[in-house]
mmCIF file with all atom_site columns, C-alpha atoms in Angstrom:
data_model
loop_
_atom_site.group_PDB
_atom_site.id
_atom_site.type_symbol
_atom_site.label_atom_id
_atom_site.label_alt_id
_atom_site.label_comp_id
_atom_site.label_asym_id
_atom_site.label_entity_id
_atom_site.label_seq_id
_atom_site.pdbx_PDB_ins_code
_atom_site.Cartn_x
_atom_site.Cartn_y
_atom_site.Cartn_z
_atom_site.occupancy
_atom_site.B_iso_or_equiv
_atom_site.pdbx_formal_charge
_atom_site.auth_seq_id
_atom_site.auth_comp_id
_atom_site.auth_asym_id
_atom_site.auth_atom_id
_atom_site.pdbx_PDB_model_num
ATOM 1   C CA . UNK A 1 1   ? -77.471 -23.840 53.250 1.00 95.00 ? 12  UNK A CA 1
ATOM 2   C CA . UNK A 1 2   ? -73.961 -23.533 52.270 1.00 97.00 ? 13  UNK A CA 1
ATOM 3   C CA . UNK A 1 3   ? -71.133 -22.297 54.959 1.00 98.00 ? 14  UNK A CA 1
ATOM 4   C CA . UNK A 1 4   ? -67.814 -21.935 54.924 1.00 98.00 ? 15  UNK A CA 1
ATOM 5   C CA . UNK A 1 5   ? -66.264 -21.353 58.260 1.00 97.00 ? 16  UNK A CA 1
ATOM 6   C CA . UNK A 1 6   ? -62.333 -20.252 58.380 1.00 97.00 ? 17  UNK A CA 1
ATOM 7   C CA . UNK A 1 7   ? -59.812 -20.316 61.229 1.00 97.00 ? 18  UNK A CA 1
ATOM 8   C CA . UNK A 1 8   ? -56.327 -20.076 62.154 1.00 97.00 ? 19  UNK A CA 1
ATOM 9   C CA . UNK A 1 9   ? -55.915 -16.394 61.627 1.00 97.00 ? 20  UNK A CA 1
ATOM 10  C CA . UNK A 1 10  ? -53.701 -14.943 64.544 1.00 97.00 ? 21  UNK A CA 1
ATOM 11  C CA . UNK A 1 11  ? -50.397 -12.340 65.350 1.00 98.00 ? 22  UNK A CA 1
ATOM 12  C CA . UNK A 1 12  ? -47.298 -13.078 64.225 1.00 98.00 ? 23  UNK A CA 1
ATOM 13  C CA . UNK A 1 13  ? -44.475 -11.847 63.809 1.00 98.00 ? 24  UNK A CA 1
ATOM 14  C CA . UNK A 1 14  ? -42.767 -11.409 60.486 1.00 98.00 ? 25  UNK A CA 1
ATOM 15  C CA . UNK A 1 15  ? -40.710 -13.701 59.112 1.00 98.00 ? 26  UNK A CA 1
ATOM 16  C CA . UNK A 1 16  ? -43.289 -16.287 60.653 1.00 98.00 ? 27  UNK A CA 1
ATOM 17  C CA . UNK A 1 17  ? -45.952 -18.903 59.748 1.00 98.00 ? 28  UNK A CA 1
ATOM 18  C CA . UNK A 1 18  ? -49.513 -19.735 59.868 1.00 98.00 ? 29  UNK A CA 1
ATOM 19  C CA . UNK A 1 19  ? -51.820 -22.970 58.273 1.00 98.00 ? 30  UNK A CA 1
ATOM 20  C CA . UNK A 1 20  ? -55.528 -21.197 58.111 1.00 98.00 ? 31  UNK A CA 1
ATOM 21  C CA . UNK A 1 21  ? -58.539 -23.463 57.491 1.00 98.00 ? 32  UNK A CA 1
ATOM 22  C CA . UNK A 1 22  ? -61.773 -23.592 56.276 1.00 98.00 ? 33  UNK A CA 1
ATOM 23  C CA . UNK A 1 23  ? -64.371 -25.955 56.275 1.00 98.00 ? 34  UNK A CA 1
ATOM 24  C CA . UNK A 1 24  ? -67.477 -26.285 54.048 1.00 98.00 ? 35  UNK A CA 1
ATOM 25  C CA . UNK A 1 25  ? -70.863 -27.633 54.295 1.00 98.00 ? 36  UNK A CA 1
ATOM 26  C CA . UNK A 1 26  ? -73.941 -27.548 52.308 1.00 97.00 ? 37  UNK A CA 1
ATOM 27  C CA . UNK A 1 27  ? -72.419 -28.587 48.767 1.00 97.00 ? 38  UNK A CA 1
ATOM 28  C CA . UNK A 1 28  ? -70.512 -31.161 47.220 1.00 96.00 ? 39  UNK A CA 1
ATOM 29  C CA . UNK A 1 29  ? -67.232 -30.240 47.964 1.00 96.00 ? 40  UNK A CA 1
ATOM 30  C CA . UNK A 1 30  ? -65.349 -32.422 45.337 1.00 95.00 ? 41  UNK A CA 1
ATOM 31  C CA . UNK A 1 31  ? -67.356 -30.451 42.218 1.00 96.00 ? 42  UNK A CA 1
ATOM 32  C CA . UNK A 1 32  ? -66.266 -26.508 44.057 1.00 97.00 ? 43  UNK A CA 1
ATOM 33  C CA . UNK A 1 33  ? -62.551 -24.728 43.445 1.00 97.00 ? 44  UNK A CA 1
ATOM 34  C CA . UNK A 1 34  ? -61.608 -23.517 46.382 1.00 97.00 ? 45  UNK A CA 1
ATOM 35  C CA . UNK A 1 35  ? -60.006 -20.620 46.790 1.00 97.00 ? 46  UNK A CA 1
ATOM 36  C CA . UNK A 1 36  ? -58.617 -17.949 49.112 1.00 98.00 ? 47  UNK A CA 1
ATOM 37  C CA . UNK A 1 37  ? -58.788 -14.473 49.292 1.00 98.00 ? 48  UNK A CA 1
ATOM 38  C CA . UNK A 1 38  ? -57.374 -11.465 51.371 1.00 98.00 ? 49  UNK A CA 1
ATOM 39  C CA . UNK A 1 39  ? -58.422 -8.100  51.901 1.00 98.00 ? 50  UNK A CA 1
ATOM 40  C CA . UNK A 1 40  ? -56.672 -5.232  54.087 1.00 97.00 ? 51  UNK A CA 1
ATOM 41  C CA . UNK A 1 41  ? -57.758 -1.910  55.086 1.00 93.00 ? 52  UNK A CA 1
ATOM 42  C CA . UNK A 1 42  ? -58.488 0.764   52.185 1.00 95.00 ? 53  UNK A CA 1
ATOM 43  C CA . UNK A 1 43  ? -57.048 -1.944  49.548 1.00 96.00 ? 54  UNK A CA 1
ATOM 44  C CA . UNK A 1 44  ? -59.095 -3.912  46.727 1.00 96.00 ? 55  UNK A CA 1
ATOM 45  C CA . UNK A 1 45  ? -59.734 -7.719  47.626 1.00 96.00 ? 56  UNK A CA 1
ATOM 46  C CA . UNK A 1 46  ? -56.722 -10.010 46.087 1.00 97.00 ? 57  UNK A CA 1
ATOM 47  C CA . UNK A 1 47  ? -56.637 -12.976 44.883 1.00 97.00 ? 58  UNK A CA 1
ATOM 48  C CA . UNK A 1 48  ? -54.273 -15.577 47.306 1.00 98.00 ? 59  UNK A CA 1
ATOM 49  C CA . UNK A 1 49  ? -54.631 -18.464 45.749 1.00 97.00 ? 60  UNK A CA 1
ATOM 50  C CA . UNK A 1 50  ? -56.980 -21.899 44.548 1.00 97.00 ? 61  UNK A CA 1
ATOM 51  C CA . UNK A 1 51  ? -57.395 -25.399 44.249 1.00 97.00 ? 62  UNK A CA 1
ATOM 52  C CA . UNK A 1 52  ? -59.021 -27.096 41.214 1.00 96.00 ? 63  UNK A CA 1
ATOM 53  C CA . UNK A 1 53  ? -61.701 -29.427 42.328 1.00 94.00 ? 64  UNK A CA 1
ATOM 54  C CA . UNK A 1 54  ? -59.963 -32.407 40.855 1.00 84.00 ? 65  UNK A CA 1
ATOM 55  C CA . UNK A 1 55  ? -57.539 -31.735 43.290 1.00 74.00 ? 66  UNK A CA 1
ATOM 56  C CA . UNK A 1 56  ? -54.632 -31.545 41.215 1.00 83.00 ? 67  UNK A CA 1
ATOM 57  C CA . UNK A 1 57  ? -54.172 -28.016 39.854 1.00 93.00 ? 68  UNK A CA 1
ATOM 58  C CA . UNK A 1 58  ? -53.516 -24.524 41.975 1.00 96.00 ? 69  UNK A CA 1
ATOM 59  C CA . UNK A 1 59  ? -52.903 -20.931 41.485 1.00 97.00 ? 70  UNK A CA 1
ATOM 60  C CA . UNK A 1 60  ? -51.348 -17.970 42.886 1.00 97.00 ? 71  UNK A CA 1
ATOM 61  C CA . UNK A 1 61  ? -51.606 -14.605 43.180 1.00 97.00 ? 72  UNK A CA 1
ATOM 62  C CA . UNK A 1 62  ? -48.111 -13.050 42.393 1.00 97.00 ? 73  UNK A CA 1
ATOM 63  C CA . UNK A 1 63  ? -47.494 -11.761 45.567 1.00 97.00 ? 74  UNK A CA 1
ATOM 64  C CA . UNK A 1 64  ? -47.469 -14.819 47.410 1.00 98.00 ? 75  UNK A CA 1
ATOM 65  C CA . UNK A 1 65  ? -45.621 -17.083 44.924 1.00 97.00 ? 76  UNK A CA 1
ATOM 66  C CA . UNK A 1 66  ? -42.964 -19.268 46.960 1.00 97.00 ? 77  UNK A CA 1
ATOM 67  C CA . UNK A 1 67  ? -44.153 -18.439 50.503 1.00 98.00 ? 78  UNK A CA 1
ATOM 68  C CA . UNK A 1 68  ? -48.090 -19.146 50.372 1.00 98.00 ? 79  UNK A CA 1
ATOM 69  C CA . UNK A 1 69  ? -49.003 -22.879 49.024 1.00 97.00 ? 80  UNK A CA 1
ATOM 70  C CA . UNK A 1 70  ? -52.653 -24.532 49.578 1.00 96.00 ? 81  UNK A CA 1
ATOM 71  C CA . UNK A 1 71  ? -53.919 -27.780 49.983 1.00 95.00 ? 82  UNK A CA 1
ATOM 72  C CA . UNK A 1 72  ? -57.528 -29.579 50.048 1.00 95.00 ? 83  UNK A CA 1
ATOM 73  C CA . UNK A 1 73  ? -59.144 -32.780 51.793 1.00 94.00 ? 84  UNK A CA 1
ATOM 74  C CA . UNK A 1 74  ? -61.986 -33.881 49.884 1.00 92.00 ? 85  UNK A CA 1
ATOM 75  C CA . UNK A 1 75  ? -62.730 -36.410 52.958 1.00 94.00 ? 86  UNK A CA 1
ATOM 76  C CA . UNK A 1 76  ? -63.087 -33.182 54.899 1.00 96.00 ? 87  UNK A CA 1
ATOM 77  C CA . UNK A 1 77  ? -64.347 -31.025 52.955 1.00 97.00 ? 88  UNK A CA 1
ATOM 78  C CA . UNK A 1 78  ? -61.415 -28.941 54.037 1.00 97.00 ? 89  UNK A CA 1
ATOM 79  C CA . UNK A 1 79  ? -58.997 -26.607 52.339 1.00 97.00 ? 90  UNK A CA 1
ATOM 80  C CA . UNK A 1 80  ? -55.408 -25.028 53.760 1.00 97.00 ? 91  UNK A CA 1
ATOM 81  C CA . UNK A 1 81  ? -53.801 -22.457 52.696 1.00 96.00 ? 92  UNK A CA 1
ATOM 82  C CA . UNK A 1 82  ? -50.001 -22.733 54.387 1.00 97.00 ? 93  UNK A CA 1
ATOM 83  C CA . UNK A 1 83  ? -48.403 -19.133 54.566 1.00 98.00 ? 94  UNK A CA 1
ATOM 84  C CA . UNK A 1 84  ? -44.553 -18.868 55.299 1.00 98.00 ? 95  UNK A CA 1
ATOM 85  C CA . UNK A 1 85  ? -41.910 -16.352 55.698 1.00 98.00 ? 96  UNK A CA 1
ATOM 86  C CA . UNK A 1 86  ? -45.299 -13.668 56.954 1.00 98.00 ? 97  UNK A CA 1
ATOM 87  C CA . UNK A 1 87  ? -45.045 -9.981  56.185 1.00 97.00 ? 98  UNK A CA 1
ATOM 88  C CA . UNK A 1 88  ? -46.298 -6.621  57.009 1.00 97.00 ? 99  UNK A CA 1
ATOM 89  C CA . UNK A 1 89  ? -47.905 -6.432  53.874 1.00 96.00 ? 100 UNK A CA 1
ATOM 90  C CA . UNK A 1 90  ? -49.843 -9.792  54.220 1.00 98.00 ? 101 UNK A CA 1
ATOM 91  C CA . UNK A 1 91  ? -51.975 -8.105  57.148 1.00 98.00 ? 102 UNK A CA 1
ATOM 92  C CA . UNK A 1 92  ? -55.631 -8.402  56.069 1.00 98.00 ? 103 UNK A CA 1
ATOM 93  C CA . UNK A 1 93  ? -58.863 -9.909  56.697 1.00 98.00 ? 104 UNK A CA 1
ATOM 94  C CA . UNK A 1 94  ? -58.846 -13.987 54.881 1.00 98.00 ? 105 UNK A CA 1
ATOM 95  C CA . UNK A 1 95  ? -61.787 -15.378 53.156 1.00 98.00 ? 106 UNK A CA 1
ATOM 96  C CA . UNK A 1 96  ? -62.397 -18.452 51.835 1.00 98.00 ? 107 UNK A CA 1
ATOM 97  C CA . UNK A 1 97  ? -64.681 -19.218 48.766 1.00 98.00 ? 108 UNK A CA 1
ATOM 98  C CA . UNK A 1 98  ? -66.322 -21.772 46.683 1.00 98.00 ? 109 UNK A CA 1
ATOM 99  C CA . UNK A 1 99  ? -67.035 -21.650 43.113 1.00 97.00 ? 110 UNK A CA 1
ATOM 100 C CA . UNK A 1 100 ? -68.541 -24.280 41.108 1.00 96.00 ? 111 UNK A CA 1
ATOM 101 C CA . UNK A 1 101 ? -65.862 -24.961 38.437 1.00 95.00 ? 112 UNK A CA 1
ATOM 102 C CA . UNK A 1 102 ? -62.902 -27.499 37.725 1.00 94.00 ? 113 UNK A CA 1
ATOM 103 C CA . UNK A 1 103 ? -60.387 -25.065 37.087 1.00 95.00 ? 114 UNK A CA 1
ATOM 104 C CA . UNK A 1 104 ? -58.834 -22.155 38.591 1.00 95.00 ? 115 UNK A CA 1
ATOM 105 C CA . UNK A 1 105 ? -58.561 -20.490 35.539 1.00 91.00 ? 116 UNK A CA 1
ATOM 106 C CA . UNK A 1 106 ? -58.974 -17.035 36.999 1.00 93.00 ? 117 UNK A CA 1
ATOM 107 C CA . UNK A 1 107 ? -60.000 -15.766 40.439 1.00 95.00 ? 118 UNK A CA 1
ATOM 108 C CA . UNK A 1 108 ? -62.338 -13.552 38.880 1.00 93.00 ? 119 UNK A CA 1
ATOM 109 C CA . UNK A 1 109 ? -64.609 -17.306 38.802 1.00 93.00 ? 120 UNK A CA 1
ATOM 110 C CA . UNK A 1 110 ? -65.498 -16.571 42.409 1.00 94.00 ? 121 UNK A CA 1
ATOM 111 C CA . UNK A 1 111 ? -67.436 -13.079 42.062 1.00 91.00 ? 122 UNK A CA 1
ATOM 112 C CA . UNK A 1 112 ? -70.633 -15.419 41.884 1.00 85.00 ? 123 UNK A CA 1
ATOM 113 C CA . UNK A 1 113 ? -69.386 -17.912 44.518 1.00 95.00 ? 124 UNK A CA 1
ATOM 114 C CA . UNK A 1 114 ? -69.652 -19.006 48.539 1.00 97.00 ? 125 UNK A CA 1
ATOM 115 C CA . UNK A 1 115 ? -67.737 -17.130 51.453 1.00 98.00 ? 126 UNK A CA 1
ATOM 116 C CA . UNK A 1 116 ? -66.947 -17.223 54.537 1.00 98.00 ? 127 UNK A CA 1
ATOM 117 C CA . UNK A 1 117 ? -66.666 -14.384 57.381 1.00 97.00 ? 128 UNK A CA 1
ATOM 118 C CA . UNK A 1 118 ? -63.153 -13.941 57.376 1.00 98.00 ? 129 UNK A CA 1
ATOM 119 C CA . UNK A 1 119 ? -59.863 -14.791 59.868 1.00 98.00 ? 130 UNK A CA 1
ATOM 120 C CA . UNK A 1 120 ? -57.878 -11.824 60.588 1.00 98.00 ? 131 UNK A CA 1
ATOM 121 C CA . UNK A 1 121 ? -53.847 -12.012 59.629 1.00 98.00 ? 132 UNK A CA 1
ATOM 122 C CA . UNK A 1 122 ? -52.151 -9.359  61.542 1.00 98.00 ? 133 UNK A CA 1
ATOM 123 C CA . UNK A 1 123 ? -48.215 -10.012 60.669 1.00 98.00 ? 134 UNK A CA 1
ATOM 124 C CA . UNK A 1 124 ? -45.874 -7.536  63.046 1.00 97.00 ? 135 UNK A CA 1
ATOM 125 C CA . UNK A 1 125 ? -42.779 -6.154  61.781 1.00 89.00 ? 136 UNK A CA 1
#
């Protein structure tokens, strides 16, 4: 059974920083993009961002380019997605997902994927 388990979401204020995780199990990590994902209230599911499973290429959804960056740990089986310089507007619910693909060519790839529960972001202003 596959499960991908985030943490780190918390308060904080804006202007702040948080390092979420998530850990996976139940697949072969190194052949998965990983990717991250955010939802808030009454607003479509976005895109954050993804990490090829070579370990070498990444993408970004346009609202976090320069704050958000995200790195993996094939040893761990881990992936974390480092968000700086937190605003009101990145409040929403965090998923992680796995898609089996090299590339994150689009973050559409996950619709057929893995994910996790969710960490809550609540950024105060």
């Amino acid at each position: 059974e596959v499960q991908l388990v985030e943490s780190g979401g918390d308060l904080v204020q804006a202007g702040g920083s948080l390092r979420l995780s998530c850990t996976a199990s139940g697949l072969t990590f190194s052949a998965y993009i990983m990717g991250w994902f955010r939802q808030a209230p009454g607003k479509e599911r976005e895109g954050v961002s993804c990490f090829d499973s070579s370990g070498s290429g990444t993408k970004y959804g346009d609202s976090v380019k320069g704050r958000f960056t995200i790195s993996r740990d094939n040893t761990k089986n881990a992936v974390y997605p480092q968000m700086n310089n937190l605003q009101a507007e990145d409040t929403a619910m965090y998923y992680c997902a796995a898609a089996p693909y090299r590339s994150c060519s689009a973050f559409g790839l996950f619709g057929a994927g893995y994910w996790g529960q969710g960490t809550q972001v609540t950024v105060s202003s």
